[in-house]
PDB file of C-alpha atoms in Angstrom:
ATOM      1  CA  CYS A 244      91.029  45.235 109.169  1.00 56.00           C
ATOM      2  CA  LYS A 245      88.980  44.894 106.018  1.00 57.00           C
ATOM      3  CA  SER A 246      85.903  43.553 107.778  1.00 54.00           C
ATOM      4  CA  LEU A 247      83.618  46.165 109.302  1.00 55.00           C
ATOM      5  CA  SER A 248      82.228  43.783 111.917  1.00 54.00           C
ATOM      6  CA  SER A 249      85.455  43.532 113.886  1.00 54.00           C
ATOM      7  CA  THR A 250      85.661  45.737 116.946  1.00 58.00           C
ATOM      8  CA  VAL A 251      89.429  45.627 117.068  1.00 57.00           C
ATOM      9  CA  SER A 252      91.051  48.846 115.867  1.00 59.00           C
ATOM     10  CA  CYS A 253      93.408  48.554 112.935  1.00 61.00           C
ATOM     11  CA  PRO A 254      97.030  49.574 113.464  1.00 60.00           C
ATOM     12  CA  THR A 255      98.149  52.454 111.243  1.00 55.00           C
ATOM     13  CA  PRO A 256     100.376  51.367 108.379  1.00 63.00           C
ATOM     14  CA  ALA A 257     104.029  52.357 108.564  1.00 66.00           C
ATOM     15  CA  HIS A 258     103.890  54.447 105.352  1.00 72.00           C
ATOM     16  CA  LEU A 259     101.243  56.851 106.764  1.00 73.00           C
ATOM     17  CA  PRO A 260     102.329  59.802 108.924  1.00 74.00           C
ATOM     18  CA  PRO A 261     101.035  59.998 112.499  1.00 72.00           C
ATOM     19  CA  PRO A 262      97.878  62.075 113.044  1.00 71.00           C
ATOM     20  CA  PRO A 263      98.558  65.802 113.652  1.00 74.00           C
ATOM     21  CA  LEU A 264      98.668  67.035 117.233  1.00 80.00           C
ATOM     22  CA  ARG A 265      96.116  69.619 118.323  1.00 78.00           C
ATOM     23  CA  PRO A 266      97.457  73.001 119.430  1.00 77.00           C
ATOM     24  CA  PRO A 267      97.064  73.753 123.129  1.00 75.00           C
ATOM     25  CA  PRO A 268      93.888  75.681 124.018  1.00 76.00           C
ATOM     26  CA  ALA A 269      94.119  79.445 124.317  1.00 74.00           C
ATOM     27  CA  PRO A 270      94.447  80.727 127.893  1.00 73.00           C
ATOM     28  CA  ILE A 271      91.223  81.934 129.493  1.00 73.00           C
ATOM     29  CA  HIS A 272      91.418  85.456 130.880  1.00 70.00           C
ATOM     30  CA  LEU A 273      88.964  85.979 133.717  1.00 72.00           C
ATOM     31  CA  HIS A 274      89.276  89.779 133.720  1.00 71.00           C
ATOM     32  CA  GLY A 275      89.289  90.416 129.969  1.00 68.00           C
ATOM     33  CA  PRO A 276      92.191  90.249 127.513  1.00 67.00           C
ATOM     34  CA  PRO A 277      95.619  91.404 128.709  1.00 68.00           C
ATOM     35  CA  ARG A 278      96.325  95.081 128.066  1.00 69.00           C
ATOM     36  CA  ARG A 279      98.656  95.979 125.271  1.00 66.00           C
ATOM     37  CA  ARG A 280     101.641  98.101 126.050  1.00 62.00           C
ATOM     38  CA  ARG A 281     101.671 101.473 124.393  1.00 60.00           C
ATOM     39  CA  GLN A 282     104.207 101.491 121.613  1.00 58.00           C
ATOM     40  CA  GLU A 283     106.811 104.182 121.323  1.00 56.00           C
ATOM     41  CA  ALA A 284     105.586 106.928 119.015  1.00 52.00           C
ATOM     42  CA  THR A 285     108.082 107.656 116.289  1.00 53.00           C
ATOM     43  CA  LEU A 286     107.910 109.927 113.309  1.00 52.00           C
ATOM     44  CA  THR A 287     107.550 107.767 110.241  1.00 58.00           C
ATOM     45  CA  THR A 288     108.020 109.334 106.865  1.00 58.00           C
ATOM     46  CA  PHE A 289     107.549 107.278 103.777  1.00 57.00           C
ATOM     47  CA  LYS A 290     109.656 107.557 100.695  1.00 61.00           C
ATOM     48  CA  MET A 291     107.386 109.040  98.073  1.00 59.00           C
ATOM     49  CA  VAL A 292     107.111 107.107  94.865  1.00 56.00           C
ATOM     50  CA  LYS A 293     108.206 109.039  91.801  1.00 79.00           C
ATOM     51  CA  VAL A 294     105.254 108.521  89.484  1.00 84.00           C
ATOM     52  CA  THR A 295     104.691 110.982  86.688  1.00 84.00           C
ATOM     53  CA  PRO A 296     101.366 111.535  84.948  1.00 86.00           C
ATOM     54  CA  LEU A 297     100.892 109.974  81.535  1.00 84.00           C
ATOM     55  CA  VAL A 298     100.232 113.312  79.829  1.00 80.00           C
ATOM     56  CA  LYS A 299     101.789 116.550  80.970  1.00 79.00           C
ATOM     57  CA  PRO A 300      98.787 118.758  81.721  1.00 76.00           C
ATOM     58  CA  LYS A 301      98.383 122.121  80.088  1.00 82.00           C
ATOM     59  CA  LYS A 302      98.033 125.113  82.384  1.00 90.00           C
ATOM     60  CA  ILE A 303      94.934 124.814  84.547  1.00 90.00           C
ATOM     61  CA  VAL A 304      92.866 127.965  84.217  1.00 92.00           C
ATOM     62  CA  LYS A 305      89.907 128.577  86.513  1.00 92.00           C
ATOM     63  CA  LYS A 306      87.450 131.159  85.225  1.00 93.00           C
ATOM     64  CA  ARG A 307      86.247 131.788  88.770  1.00 93.00           C
ATOM     65  CA  THR A 308      87.718 130.503  92.032  1.00 93.00           C
ATOM     66  CA  LYS A 309      85.318 132.344  94.349  1.00 94.00           C
ATOM     67  CA  LYS A 310      82.156 130.495  95.389  1.00 94.00           C
ATOM     68  CA  PHE A 311      78.800 131.818  94.244  1.00 96.00           C
ATOM     69  CA  ALA A 312      76.958 133.384  97.176  1.00 95.00           C
ATOM     70  CA  ARG A 313      73.282 132.675  97.693  1.00 96.00           C
ATOM     71  CA  HIS A 314      71.094 135.754  97.261  1.00 96.00           C
ATOM     72  CA  PHE A 315      70.561 137.557 100.601  1.00 95.00           C
ATOM     73  CA  SER A 316      73.130 135.352 102.347  1.00 96.00           C
ATOM     74  CA  ASN A 317      74.713 138.578 103.602  1.00 94.00           C
ATOM     75  CA  ARG A 318      71.420 139.678 105.128  1.00 96.00           C
ATOM     76  CA  PHE A 319      70.149 136.598 106.963  1.00 96.00           C
ATOM     77  CA  MET A 320      72.281 134.535 109.321  1.00 96.00           C
ATOM     78  CA  ARG A 321      70.245 131.373 108.733  1.00 96.00           C
ATOM     79  CA  ILE A 322      71.502 131.191 105.125  1.00 95.00           C
ATOM     80  CA  GLU A 323      74.908 132.778 105.743  1.00 94.00           C
ATOM     81  CA  ASN A 324      76.981 129.697 104.859  1.00 93.00           C
ATOM     82  CA  SER A 325      74.594 127.926 102.510  1.00 93.00           C
ATOM     83  CA  SER A 326      75.530 126.879  99.007  1.00 95.00           C
ATOM     84  CA  TRP A 327      74.278 128.475  95.801  1.00 96.00           C
ATOM     85  CA  ARG A 328      70.528 128.340  95.132  1.00 96.00           C
ATOM     86  CA  LYS A 329      69.003 129.807  92.011  1.00 97.00           C
ATOM     87  CA  PRO A 330      66.616 132.697  92.783  1.00 97.00           C
ATOM     88  CA  LYS A 331      63.114 131.878  91.536  1.00 97.00           C
ATOM     89  CA  GLY A 332      61.057 134.887  92.579  1.00 97.00           C
ATOM     90  CA  ILE A 333      59.029 136.795  89.946  1.00 97.00           C
ATOM     91  CA  ASP A 334      60.486 140.145  91.037  1.00 97.00           C
ATOM     92  CA  SER A 335      64.009 138.924  91.877  1.00 97.00           C
ATOM     93  CA  SER A 336      66.613 141.425  90.709  1.00 97.00           C
ATOM     94  CA  VAL A 337      69.337 138.727  90.732  1.00 97.00           C
ATOM     95  CA  ARG A 338      67.274 136.416  88.526  1.00 97.00           C
ATOM     96  CA  ARG A 339      66.577 139.286  86.137  1.00 97.00           C
ATOM     97  CA  ARG A 340      70.319 140.127  86.160  1.00 96.00           C
ATOM     98  CA  PHE A 341      70.090 143.775  87.108  1.00 97.00           C
ATOM     99  CA  LYS A 342      73.221 145.880  87.200  1.00 97.00           C
ATOM    100  CA  GLY A 343      74.952 145.811  90.605  1.00 96.00           C
ATOM    101  CA  THR A 344      73.518 142.471  91.785  1.00 96.00           C
ATOM    102  CA  ILE A 345      75.525 139.356  92.632  1.00 96.00           C
ATOM    103  CA  PRO A 346      76.477 137.096  89.700  1.00 96.00           C
ATOM    104  CA  MET A 347      74.484 133.933  89.088  1.00 96.00           C
ATOM    105  CA  ALA A 348      76.099 130.557  88.449  1.00 96.00           C
ATOM    106  CA  LYS A 349      76.014 129.782  84.722  1.00 95.00           C
ATOM    107  CA  ILE A 350      77.453 127.181  82.377  1.00 95.00           C
ATOM    108  CA  GLY A 351      79.930 129.723  81.020  1.00 95.00           C
ATOM    109  CA  TYR A 352      81.905 129.618  84.275  1.00 96.00           C
ATOM    110  CA  GLY A 353      82.760 125.941  83.706  1.00 94.00           C
ATOM    111  CA  SER A 354      86.366 124.752  83.482  1.00 93.00           C
ATOM    112  CA  ASP A 355      88.091 123.382  80.399  1.00 92.00           C
ATOM    113  CA  LYS A 356      87.065 119.766  79.897  1.00 92.00           C
ATOM    114  CA  LYS A 357      90.687 118.648  79.563  1.00 91.00           C
ATOM    115  CA  THR A 358      91.709 120.111  82.925  1.00 92.00           C
ATOM    116  CA  ARG A 359      88.444 119.712  84.875  1.00 93.00           C
ATOM    117  CA  ASN A 360      88.981 117.954  88.262  1.00 94.00           C
ATOM    118  CA  LEU A 361      92.705 117.727  87.491  1.00 93.00           C
ATOM    119  CA  MET A 362      95.078 118.377  90.373  1.00 93.00           C
ATOM    120  CA  PRO A 363      98.102 120.648  89.855  1.00 91.00           C
ATOM    121  CA  ASN A 364     100.397 117.580  89.902  1.00 91.00           C
ATOM    122  CA  GLY A 365      98.650 116.225  86.771  1.00 92.00           C
ATOM    123  CA  PHE A 366      96.677 113.408  88.420  1.00 94.00           C
ATOM    124  CA  TYR A 367      93.008 112.904  89.117  1.00 95.00           C
ATOM    125  CA  LYS A 368      92.090 112.306  92.763  1.00 96.00           C
ATOM    126  CA  PHE A 369      90.718 108.926  93.905  1.00 97.00           C
ATOM    127  CA  ALA A 370      89.603 108.572  97.533  1.00 97.00           C
ATOM    128  CA  VAL A 371      90.849 105.396  99.210  1.00 97.00           C
ATOM    129  CA  SER A 372      89.753 103.917 102.554  1.00 96.00           C
ATOM    130  CA  ASN A 373      91.535 100.542 102.502  1.00 95.00           C
ATOM    131  CA  VAL A 374      94.123  98.486 100.638  1.00 95.00           C
ATOM    132  CA  ASP A 375      91.530  96.737  98.446  1.00 95.00           C
ATOM    133  CA  GLN A 376      90.350 100.058  97.006  1.00 95.00           C
ATOM    134  CA  LEU A 377      93.974 101.005  96.375  1.00 94.00           C
ATOM    135  CA  GLU A 378      94.491  97.934  94.214  1.00 93.00           C
ATOM    136  CA  MET A 379      91.853  99.188  91.765  1.00 94.00           C
ATOM    137  CA  LEU A 380      94.383 101.836  90.724  1.00 94.00           C
ATOM    138  CA  MET A 381      97.035  99.290  89.795  1.00 92.00           C
ATOM    139  CA  MET A 382      96.525  99.677  86.046  1.00 94.00           C
ATOM    140  CA  HIS A 383      95.709 103.408  86.237  1.00 94.00           C
ATOM    141  CA  ASN A 384      98.649 104.661  88.296  1.00 92.00           C
ATOM    142  CA  ARG A 385      99.689 107.191  85.629  1.00 93.00           C
ATOM    143  CA  LYS A 386      96.260 108.864  85.535  1.00 94.00           C
ATOM    144  CA  TYR A 387      94.917 108.669  89.110  1.00 96.00           C
ATOM    145  CA  CYS A 388      96.608 109.252  92.435  1.00 95.00           C
ATOM    146  CA  ALA A 389      95.219 107.917  95.693  1.00 96.00           C
ATOM    147  CA  GLU A 390      94.059 110.211  98.458  1.00 97.00           C
ATOM    148  CA  ILE A 391      93.538 108.528 101.815  1.00 97.00           C
ATOM    149  CA  ALA A 392      90.137 109.408 103.288  1.00 96.00           C
ATOM    150  CA  HIS A 393      90.069 111.626 106.367  1.00 96.00           C
ATOM    151  CA  ASN A 394      88.553 108.997 108.665  1.00 95.00           C
ATOM    152  CA  VAL A 395      91.227 106.303 108.159  1.00 95.00           C
ATOM    153  CA  SER A 396      93.319 105.425 111.222  1.00 94.00           C
ATOM    154  CA  THR A 397      97.077 105.875 111.414  1.00 94.00           C
ATOM    155  CA  LYS A 398      97.662 102.110 111.427  1.00 94.00           C
ATOM    156  CA  LYS A 399      95.660 101.573 108.231  1.00 95.00           C
ATOM    157  CA  ARG A 400      97.270 104.642 106.637  1.00 95.00           C
ATOM    158  CA  LYS A 401     100.700 103.061 107.027  1.00 95.00           C
ATOM    159  CA  GLU A 402      99.467  99.845 105.386  1.00 95.00           C
ATOM    160  CA  ILE A 403      97.943 101.800 102.481  1.00 96.00           C
ATOM    161  CA  VAL A 404     101.112 103.847 101.917  1.00 95.00           C
ATOM    162  CA  GLU A 405     103.353 100.764 102.023  1.00 95.00           C
ATOM    163  CA  ARG A 406     101.143  98.928  99.523  1.00 95.00           C
ATOM    164  CA  ALA A 407     101.017 102.008  97.281  1.00 95.00           C
ATOM    165  CA  ALA A 408     104.819 102.062  97.198  1.00 94.00           C
ATOM    166  CA  GLN A 409     104.811  98.416  96.071  1.00 94.00           C
ATOM    167  CA  LEU A 410     102.218  99.104  93.357  1.00 94.00           C
ATOM    168  CA  ASN A 411     103.956 102.342  92.265  1.00 95.00           C
ATOM    169  CA  ILE A 412     100.875 104.479  93.016  1.00 95.00           C
ATOM    170  CA  LYS A 413     101.234 108.088  94.098  1.00 95.00           C
ATOM    171  CA  VAL A 414      99.505 109.011  97.369  1.00 96.00           C
ATOM    172  CA  SER A 415      98.756 112.720  97.578  1.00 95.00           C
ATOM    173  CA  ASN A 416      98.500 112.853 101.396  1.00 94.00           C
ATOM    174  CA  ALA A 417     100.947 110.102 102.378  1.00 93.00           C
ATOM    175  CA  ASN A 418     102.432 111.949 105.359  1.00 92.00           C
ATOM    176  CA  ALA A 419      99.131 113.053 106.913  1.00 90.00           C
ATOM    177  CA  LYS A 420      98.243 111.980 110.487  1.00 86.00           C
ATOM    178  CA  LEU A 421     101.657 110.513 111.252  1.00 78.00           C
ATOM    179  CA  ARG A 422     102.580 110.809 114.909  1.00 70.00           C
ATOM    180  CA  SER A 423     105.867 112.299 116.010  1.00 60.00           C
ATOM    181  CA  ASP A 424     107.891 111.973 119.213  1.00 45.00           C
ATOM    182  CA  GLU A 425     106.460 115.211 120.606  1.00 50.00           C
ATOM    183  CA  ASP A 426     102.886 113.860 120.549  1.00 54.00           C
ATOM    184  CA  ALA A 427     103.608 110.970 122.914  1.00 49.00           C
TER     185      ALA A 427
END
C-alpha cells in the first residue's frame, strides 16, 4: 500500500472506523413543500421576571405633558397634526411672545436630567427586535428594560421573552400580541 504506482486499493486497517454513511436525499416535492397544519392557538402568558432597578427613582415631574402646537395649526388643515415649528416671521406675534398667544417651546420646559427618559417603573427603555439585541442588556439589566418592537412576530416575541427570563431582563411589553383561544 505504500507505493503510489500500485492500482490495487489498500484495505482499511482494523483500528480505523468505517467511513460514515451519507444521509438519504431529501424527498422532492413536485407541487411545492407540504403544507403545515395550523397549530392550536392557546393563550400563553409568561411569568414576569422580578427585576428591580438599581436606584429607586425620585418622583418624575413633567413641567408640561401637553404637546406644543404649531402656530396656526388650528386654522389650516394641512398643518393640523404637524409637530412644533418655531415661527420665524418678522411680524409673528407668537415669536414676539405677545399676551394671549400660544406658548413657544423653550429650554425651560425640559425635564430633570436625573429622571429624563425614565419610565415610571424606574428603567430606561431599550427597543429590541431579536434575541441578539436582547443579549446586549445582559450586564445592564438593572438599568434598562427591553421593549419588543411593534413589528416583531408572535413567534419571535416568544423567543425573546423566554431568553429574557433566562438572562433576568425585564420586558415591558412581554404579553403583547399573544393569541388567545377566541382568536382562532
